[in-house]
Amino acid sequence: MTLREHPDGHPDGAPAASPGDTAAATAPRPRPGVSARHRVRAWAELLRLPALFTVPGDALAGAAATGARPTSRTLLATASSLCLYEAGMALNDWADRAVDAVERPHRPLPSGRIRPAAALTAAGALTGAGLALAARAGRPALAVAAPLAATVWAYDLGLKRTPAGPLAMGTARSLDLLLGAAATTGRARDALPSAALLGTHTLAVTTVSRQEAQGGSPLPLLAALATTALLTRLVTRRPGTPADGRRPAAAHARTGLLPVAGSPGFDTAALLTTALGAAYATTTAGPYVHATLNPSSPLTQRAVGAGIRATIPLQATLTARSRDTATALLITALAPLGARFAKKVSVT
């Protein structure tokens, strides 16, 4: 977060420019008479609104990892996450405005549709709102939200272009999940395993995103593909077995019959976890493979977008694994909504 595993930008890279050209390009080109509709569109692009659908699942998965149902404090944590996420988005474009003027001149700041000062003001206001909402959720939540906000600003203002960038982004996403746990029960420790899994996914996607503007080596894509396979295995593995030491279907092994709904051997949460884990893997597999075979900018961008969208089924899988099937289905429902809005505004 920027709570964004998130890559900035999107189209193909532009040819190198001279220092004079770059300086001239960084000055926003004002567009007088822009309609309210176009201003709304510009802010939607700046904040990458479709990516917001990947945020609520963090707090909800964190709450589920503690064994608790979502509460009003969980909702406050979710609202805090949304604010901090969008703060990171606005700050990201403010910090990258000179680079975007060369590589992505269509973005809201270099195109002059939004002034840099407005983007920076929005980042500060959203950060303040996020921390205030976390404070309303309780001291444990604020104790997580504060380092989360610090990580967002550190990433955008300094760490993004260093080797520590992907790790910082993974840490931010992990903290976002822990925020939900801390707000719900006051105990973030119970959610550490889920936070580590989600953070690892984010780290892999962010590593790939570093070469989306120009294309590059297939190695980060291969690593991301292997990471997805490993995470799928880990999140779909049952964390424990019943008290009698047998798997739920063991009683049916002698007869060769599969358990049916309502029978003692039928485990809805386990089946849902497996299905959601498969959805997570298939969301990224195709784009990752295609980009590995041809690591061009367009295919790499597509792989990054798939990695971002895969955050939702991963969150749902983690939630179902914690046996909160209702919340897992709620998170899953966010995926088609995000995909629908992503057709209008890019998530990367």
mmCIF file with all atom_site columns, N, CA, C and O in Angstrom, residues 87-111:
data_model
loop_
_atom_site.group_PDB
_atom_site.id
_atom_site.type_symbol
_atom_site.label_atom_id
_atom_site.label_alt_id
_atom_site.label_comp_id
_atom_site.label_asym_id
_atom_site.label_entity_id
_atom_site.label_seq_id
_atom_site.pdbx_PDB_ins_code
_atom_site.Cartn_x
_atom_site.Cartn_y
_atom_site.Cartn_z
_atom_site.occupancy
_atom_site.B_iso_or_equiv
_atom_site.pdbx_formal_charge
_atom_site.auth_seq_id
_atom_site.auth_comp_id
_atom_site.auth_asym_id
_atom_site.auth_atom_id
_atom_site.pdbx_PDB_model_num
ATOM 1   N N  . ALA A 1 87  ? -4.330 6.991  -0.048  1.00 0.00 ? 87  ALA A N  1
ATOM 2   C CA . ALA A 1 87  ? -3.255 7.947  0.237   1.00 0.00 ? 87  ALA A CA 1
ATOM 3   C C  . ALA A 1 87  ? -1.988 7.531  -0.499  1.00 0.00 ? 87  ALA A C  1
ATOM 4   O O  . ALA A 1 87  ? -1.291 8.363  -1.094  1.00 0.00 ? 87  ALA A O  1
ATOM 5   N N  . GLY A 1 88  ? -1.699 6.240  -0.458  1.00 0.00 ? 88  GLY A N  1
ATOM 6   C CA . GLY A 1 88  ? -0.522 5.733  -1.160  1.00 0.00 ? 88  GLY A CA 1
ATOM 7   C C  . GLY A 1 88  ? -0.619 5.911  -2.657  1.00 0.00 ? 88  GLY A C  1
ATOM 8   O O  . GLY A 1 88  ? 0.378  6.210  -3.329  1.00 0.00 ? 88  GLY A O  1
ATOM 9   N N  . MET A 1 89  ? -1.814 5.740  -3.218  1.00 0.00 ? 89  MET A N  1
ATOM 10  C CA . MET A 1 89  ? -1.998 5.932  -4.651  1.00 0.00 ? 89  MET A CA 1
ATOM 11  C C  . MET A 1 89  ? -1.714 7.373  -5.067  1.00 0.00 ? 89  MET A C  1
ATOM 12  O O  . MET A 1 89  ? -1.006 7.636  -6.042  1.00 0.00 ? 89  MET A O  1
ATOM 13  N N  . ALA A 1 90  ? -2.304 8.322  -4.330  1.00 0.00 ? 90  ALA A N  1
ATOM 14  C CA . ALA A 1 90  ? -2.098 9.730  -4.661  1.00 0.00 ? 90  ALA A CA 1
ATOM 15  C C  . ALA A 1 90  ? -0.636 10.124 -4.475  1.00 0.00 ? 90  ALA A C  1
ATOM 16  O O  . ALA A 1 90  ? -0.052 10.834 -5.310  1.00 0.00 ? 90  ALA A O  1
ATOM 17  N N  . LEU A 1 91  ? -0.038 9.663  -3.382  1.00 0.00 ? 91  LEU A N  1
ATOM 18  C CA . LEU A 1 91  ? 1.358  9.995  -3.112  1.00 0.00 ? 91  LEU A CA 1
ATOM 19  C C  . LEU A 1 91  ? 2.282  9.374  -4.155  1.00 0.00 ? 91  LEU A C  1
ATOM 20  O O  . LEU A 1 91  ? 3.291  9.973  -4.545  1.00 0.00 ? 91  LEU A O  1
ATOM 21  N N  . ASN A 1 92  ? 1.938  8.191  -4.618  1.00 0.00 ? 92  ASN A N  1
ATOM 22  C CA . ASN A 1 92  ? 2.745  7.518  -5.633  1.00 0.00 ? 92  ASN A CA 1
ATOM 23  C C  . ASN A 1 92  ? 2.867  8.366  -6.899  1.00 0.00 ? 92  ASN A C  1
ATOM 24  O O  . ASN A 1 92  ? 3.955  8.574  -7.432  1.00 0.00 ? 92  ASN A O  1
ATOM 25  N N  . ASP A 1 93  ? 1.734  8.877  -7.377  1.00 0.00 ? 93  ASP A N  1
ATOM 26  C CA . ASP A 1 93  ? 1.783  9.678  -8.596  1.00 0.00 ? 93  ASP A CA 1
ATOM 27  C C  . ASP A 1 93  ? 2.458  11.024 -8.357  1.00 0.00 ? 93  ASP A C  1
ATOM 28  O O  . ASP A 1 93  ? 3.122  11.556 -9.254  1.00 0.00 ? 93  ASP A O  1
ATOM 29  N N  . TRP A 1 94  ? 2.298  11.584 -7.167  1.00 0.00 ? 94  TRP A N  1
ATOM 30  C CA . TRP A 1 94  ? 2.995  12.838 -6.863  1.00 0.00 ? 94  TRP A CA 1
ATOM 31  C C  . TRP A 1 94  ? 4.509  12.623 -6.888  1.00 0.00 ? 94  TRP A C  1
ATOM 32  O O  . TRP A 1 94  ? 5.246  13.424 -7.470  1.00 0.00 ? 94  TRP A O  1
ATOM 33  N N  . ALA A 1 95  ? 4.959  11.536 -6.272  1.00 0.00 ? 95  ALA A N  1
ATOM 34  C CA . ALA A 1 95  ? 6.392  11.263 -6.225  1.00 0.00 ? 95  ALA A CA 1
ATOM 35  C C  . ALA A 1 95  ? 6.952  10.901 -7.588  1.00 0.00 ? 95  ALA A C  1
ATOM 36  O O  . ALA A 1 95  ? 8.125  11.158 -7.876  1.00 0.00 ? 95  ALA A O  1
ATOM 37  N N  . ASP A 1 96  ? 6.121  10.318 -8.458  1.00 0.00 ? 96  ASP A N  1
ATOM 38  C CA . ASP A 1 96  ? 6.578  9.849  -9.767  1.00 0.00 ? 96  ASP A CA 1
ATOM 39  C C  . ASP A 1 96  ? 6.260  10.820 -10.901 1.00 0.00 ? 96  ASP A C  1
ATOM 40  O O  . ASP A 1 96  ? 6.376  10.453 -12.073 1.00 0.00 ? 96  ASP A O  1
ATOM 41  N N  . ARG A 1 97  ? 5.864  12.033 -10.589 1.00 0.00 ? 97  ARG A N  1
ATOM 42  C CA . ARG A 1 97  ? 5.365  12.912 -11.639 1.00 0.00 ? 97  ARG A CA 1
ATOM 43  C C  . ARG A 1 97  ? 6.413  13.220 -12.708 1.00 0.00 ? 97  ARG A C  1
ATOM 44  O O  . ARG A 1 97  ? 6.070  13.348 -13.889 1.00 0.00 ? 97  ARG A O  1
ATOM 45  N N  . ALA A 1 98  ? 7.695  13.294 -12.327 1.00 0.00 ? 98  ALA A N  1
ATOM 46  C CA . ALA A 1 98  ? 8.729  13.577 -13.329 1.00 0.00 ? 98  ALA A CA 1
ATOM 47  C C  . ALA A 1 98  ? 8.945  12.375 -14.243 1.00 0.00 ? 98  ALA A C  1
ATOM 48  O O  . ALA A 1 98  ? 9.076  12.517 -15.465 1.00 0.00 ? 98  ALA A O  1
ATOM 49  N N  . VAL A 1 99  ? 8.972  11.194 -13.658 1.00 0.00 ? 99  VAL A N  1
ATOM 50  C CA . VAL A 1 99  ? 9.131  9.978  -14.464 1.00 0.00 ? 99  VAL A CA 1
ATOM 51  C C  . VAL A 1 99  ? 7.918  9.763  -15.351 1.00 0.00 ? 99  VAL A C  1
ATOM 52  O O  . VAL A 1 99  ? 8.034  9.415  -16.534 1.00 0.00 ? 99  VAL A O  1
ATOM 53  N N  . ASP A 1 100 ? 6.723  9.979  -14.799 1.00 0.00 ? 100 ASP A N  1
ATOM 54  C CA . ASP A 1 100 ? 5.504  9.782  -15.579 1.00 0.00 ? 100 ASP A CA 1
ATOM 55  C C  . ASP A 1 100 ? 5.408  10.760 -16.746 1.00 0.00 ? 100 ASP A C  1
ATOM 56  O O  . ASP A 1 100 ? 4.814  10.449 -17.782 1.00 0.00 ? 100 ASP A O  1
ATOM 57  N N  . ALA A 1 101 ? 5.997  11.941 -16.584 1.00 0.00 ? 101 ALA A N  1
ATOM 58  C CA . ALA A 1 101 ? 5.960  12.911 -17.676 1.00 0.00 ? 101 ALA A CA 1
ATOM 59  C C  . ALA A 1 101 ? 6.661  12.376 -18.916 1.00 0.00 ? 101 ALA A C  1
ATOM 60  O O  . ALA A 1 101 ? 6.318  12.742 -20.045 1.00 0.00 ? 101 ALA A O  1
ATOM 61  N N  . VAL A 1 102 ? 7.633  11.478 -18.726 1.00 0.00 ? 102 VAL A N  1
ATOM 62  C CA . VAL A 1 102 ? 8.358  10.885 -19.847 1.00 0.00 ? 102 VAL A CA 1
ATOM 63  C C  . VAL A 1 102 ? 7.743  9.552  -20.272 1.00 0.00 ? 102 VAL A C  1
ATOM 64  O O  . VAL A 1 102 ? 7.504  9.305  -21.453 1.00 0.00 ? 102 VAL A O  1
ATOM 65  N N  . GLU A 1 103 ? 7.457  8.699  -19.295 1.00 0.00 ? 103 GLU A N  1
ATOM 66  C CA . GLU A 1 103 ? 7.013  7.342  -19.603 1.00 0.00 ? 103 GLU A CA 1
ATOM 67  C C  . GLU A 1 103 ? 5.500  7.212  -19.719 1.00 0.00 ? 103 GLU A C  1
ATOM 68  O O  . GLU A 1 103 ? 4.995  6.363  -20.457 1.00 0.00 ? 103 GLU A O  1
ATOM 69  N N  . ARG A 1 104 ? 4.739  8.047  -18.983 1.00 0.00 ? 104 ARG A N  1
ATOM 70  C CA . ARG A 1 104 ? 3.283  7.918  -18.956 1.00 0.00 ? 104 ARG A CA 1
ATOM 71  C C  . ARG A 1 104 ? 2.649  9.306  -18.989 1.00 0.00 ? 104 ARG A C  1
ATOM 72  O O  . ARG A 1 104 ? 1.993  9.710  -18.025 1.00 0.00 ? 104 ARG A O  1
ATOM 73  N N  . PRO A 1 105 ? 2.850  10.058 -20.044 1.00 0.00 ? 105 PRO A N  1
ATOM 74  C CA . PRO A 1 105 ? 2.357  11.442 -20.080 1.00 0.00 ? 105 PRO A CA 1
ATOM 75  C C  . PRO A 1 105 ? 0.840  11.557 -20.018 1.00 0.00 ? 105 PRO A C  1
ATOM 76  O O  . PRO A 1 105 ? 0.312  12.644 -19.785 1.00 0.00 ? 105 PRO A O  1
ATOM 77  N N  . HIS A 1 106 ? 0.134  10.444 -20.213 1.00 0.00 ? 106 HIS A N  1
ATOM 78  C CA . HIS A 1 106 ? -1.323 10.469 -20.151 1.00 0.00 ? 106 HIS A CA 1
ATOM 79  C C  . HIS A 1 106 ? -1.848 10.474 -18.719 1.00 0.00 ? 106 HIS A C  1
ATOM 80  O O  . HIS A 1 106 ? -3.023 10.719 -18.490 1.00 0.00 ? 106 HIS A O  1
ATOM 81  N N  . ARG A 1 107 ? -0.986 10.193 -17.715 1.00 0.00 ? 107 ARG A N  1
ATOM 82  C CA . ARG A 1 107 ? -1.435 10.116 -16.326 1.00 0.00 ? 107 ARG A CA 1
ATOM 83  C C  . ARG A 1 107 ? -1.977 11.488 -15.871 1.00 0.00 ? 107 ARG A C  1
ATOM 84  O O  . ARG A 1 107 ? -1.636 12.520 -16.442 1.00 0.00 ? 107 ARG A O  1
ATOM 85  N N  . PRO A 1 108 ? -2.823 11.520 -14.846 1.00 0.00 ? 108 PRO A N  1
ATOM 86  C CA . PRO A 1 108 ? -3.494 12.770 -14.467 1.00 0.00 ? 108 PRO A CA 1
ATOM 87  C C  . PRO A 1 108 ? -2.575 13.940 -14.140 1.00 0.00 ? 108 PRO A C  1
ATOM 88  O O  . PRO A 1 108 ? -2.881 15.080 -14.505 1.00 0.00 ? 108 PRO A O  1
ATOM 89  N N  . LEU A 1 109 ? -1.436 13.693 -13.472 1.00 0.00 ? 109 LEU A N  1
ATOM 90  C CA . LEU A 1 109 ? -0.568 14.811 -13.101 1.00 0.00 ? 109 LEU A CA 1
ATOM 91  C C  . LEU A 1 109 ? 0.205  15.367 -14.287 1.00 0.00 ? 109 LEU A C  1
ATOM 92  O O  . LEU A 1 109 ? 0.145  16.577 -14.556 1.00 0.00 ? 109 LEU A O  1
ATOM 93  N N  . PRO A 1 110 ? 0.965  14.562 -15.041 1.00 0.00 ? 110 PRO A N  1
ATOM 94  C CA . PRO A 1 110 ? 1.708  15.145 -16.169 1.00 0.00 ? 110 PRO A CA 1
ATOM 95  C C  . PRO A 1 110 ? 0.804  15.698 -17.267 1.00 0.00 ? 110 PRO A C  1
ATOM 96  O O  . PRO A 1 110 ? 1.204  16.604 -17.997 1.00 0.00 ? 110 PRO A O  1
ATOM 97  N N  . SER A 1 111 ? -0.406 15.181 -17.387 1.00 0.00 ? 111 SER A N  1
ATOM 98  C CA . SER A 1 111 ? -1.322 15.693 -18.406 1.00 0.00 ? 111 SER A CA 1
ATOM 99  C C  . SER A 1 111 ? -1.990 16.989 -17.985 1.00 0.00 ? 111 SER A C  1
ATOM 100 O O  . SER A 1 111 ? -2.675 17.634 -18.785 1.00 0.00 ? 111 SER A O  1
#
